[in-house]
Amino acid sequence: MQLEDYFEFLDPDDIRIKGHRIGIDNVIQYYLQGYSPEQILEELPSLNLEKIYATLTYYLHNRDEIDAYMLRLAKWREQRYQESSANPSPLMQRLRALKAQREQELLNSW
């Protein structure tokens, strides 16, 4: 089995662990935060240690490429967050209005 056989390369910015909806970025983020493979397994229990070690090995063998991948994902997520903050959905607008209303009611009850 080749190391790449553990992954699904859906597009250049979407690499997932085969058989899961979990991206390799999820495992790598925990690793970069200092989690051991066993601790990563506790956080992502649908995986197994073999897949976690395969992901970490793939990362360590392709560090420059995967670091660039992780940076692109972080930028994409930040862009999506900024867009959703600037243009909230009708549901989010309603939830924010309800929250503000409840906070005002609490203030008025004092």
XYZ file of C-alpha atoms in Angstrom:
110
model
C 0.000 0.000 0.000
C 1.291 3.432 -0.932
C 1.048 6.281 1.572
C -1.211 8.234 -0.798
C -3.701 5.342 -0.745
C -4.805 6.522 2.707
C -6.203 9.749 1.245
C -8.774 11.081 -1.176
C -7.439 14.018 -3.176
C -10.764 15.674 -4.020
C -9.098 18.832 -5.323
C -5.885 20.742 -4.586
C -7.467 22.279 -1.480
C -9.433 19.300 -0.195
C -7.514 16.245 0.934
C -9.469 13.843 3.109
C -8.682 10.657 4.920
C -10.126 7.822 2.837
C -13.441 6.580 4.202
C -13.966 9.699 6.337
C -15.141 13.251 5.959
C -12.143 14.311 8.025
C -9.514 16.340 6.206
C -5.835 15.797 6.759
C -5.752 19.374 8.041
C -7.737 18.317 11.119
C -5.122 15.743 12.115
C -2.230 18.043 11.256
C -3.676 20.930 13.283
C -3.764 18.761 16.390
C -0.228 17.564 15.685
C 1.050 21.131 15.283
C -0.594 22.021 18.603
C 1.506 19.326 20.271
C -0.996 16.480 20.454
C 0.408 12.954 20.332
C -1.143 10.466 17.891
C -2.976 8.872 20.818
C -4.383 12.258 21.877
C -5.441 12.953 18.284
C -7.287 9.632 18.325
C -9.144 10.794 21.447
C -10.226 13.935 19.579
C -11.040 12.109 16.331
C -12.244 8.682 17.507
C -13.636 7.628 14.125
C -10.039 7.313 12.895
C -7.507 4.731 13.970
C -3.822 5.079 14.820
C -2.768 3.685 11.451
C -4.571 6.489 9.595
C -3.266 9.114 12.011
C 0.323 7.908 11.604
C -0.143 7.764 7.812
C -1.361 11.372 7.837
C 1.537 12.538 9.989
C 4.050 10.632 7.861
C 2.565 12.152 4.705
C 2.819 15.588 6.313
C 6.433 15.104 7.378
C 7.422 13.831 3.917
C 5.637 16.716 2.148
C 5.967 19.460 4.734
C 6.443 22.431 2.382
C 3.543 21.409 0.154
C 1.225 20.655 3.090
C 2.191 23.834 4.950
C 1.189 25.782 1.822
C -2.052 23.751 1.686
C -2.763 24.559 5.339
C -2.099 28.259 4.722
C -4.499 28.301 1.750
C -7.172 26.635 3.900
C -6.670 29.132 6.713
C -6.976 32.056 4.279
C -10.075 30.523 2.670
C -11.717 29.987 6.083
C -10.929 33.540 7.166
C -12.352 34.899 3.908
C -15.544 32.869 4.386
C -15.811 34.084 7.978
C -15.392 37.728 6.928
C -17.969 37.312 4.155
C -20.500 35.706 6.487
C -19.904 38.396 9.103
C -20.395 41.167 6.554
C -23.421 39.506 4.913
C -25.168 37.342 7.509
C -27.878 34.983 6.366
C -31.499 35.794 7.259
C -31.343 33.079 9.922
C -28.242 34.613 11.491
C -29.837 38.071 11.401
C -32.896 36.710 13.213
C -30.775 34.913 15.809
C -28.763 38.069 16.477
C -31.979 40.080 16.826
C -33.385 37.531 19.289
C -30.170 37.595 21.295
C -30.215 41.395 21.439
C -33.869 41.342 22.466
C -33.175 38.886 25.302
C -30.208 40.914 26.495
C -32.347 44.046 26.514
C -35.082 42.240 28.449
C -32.523 41.149 31.031
C -31.238 44.688 31.393
C -34.778 46.028 31.760
C -35.620 43.475 34.465
C -32.900 44.793 36.780
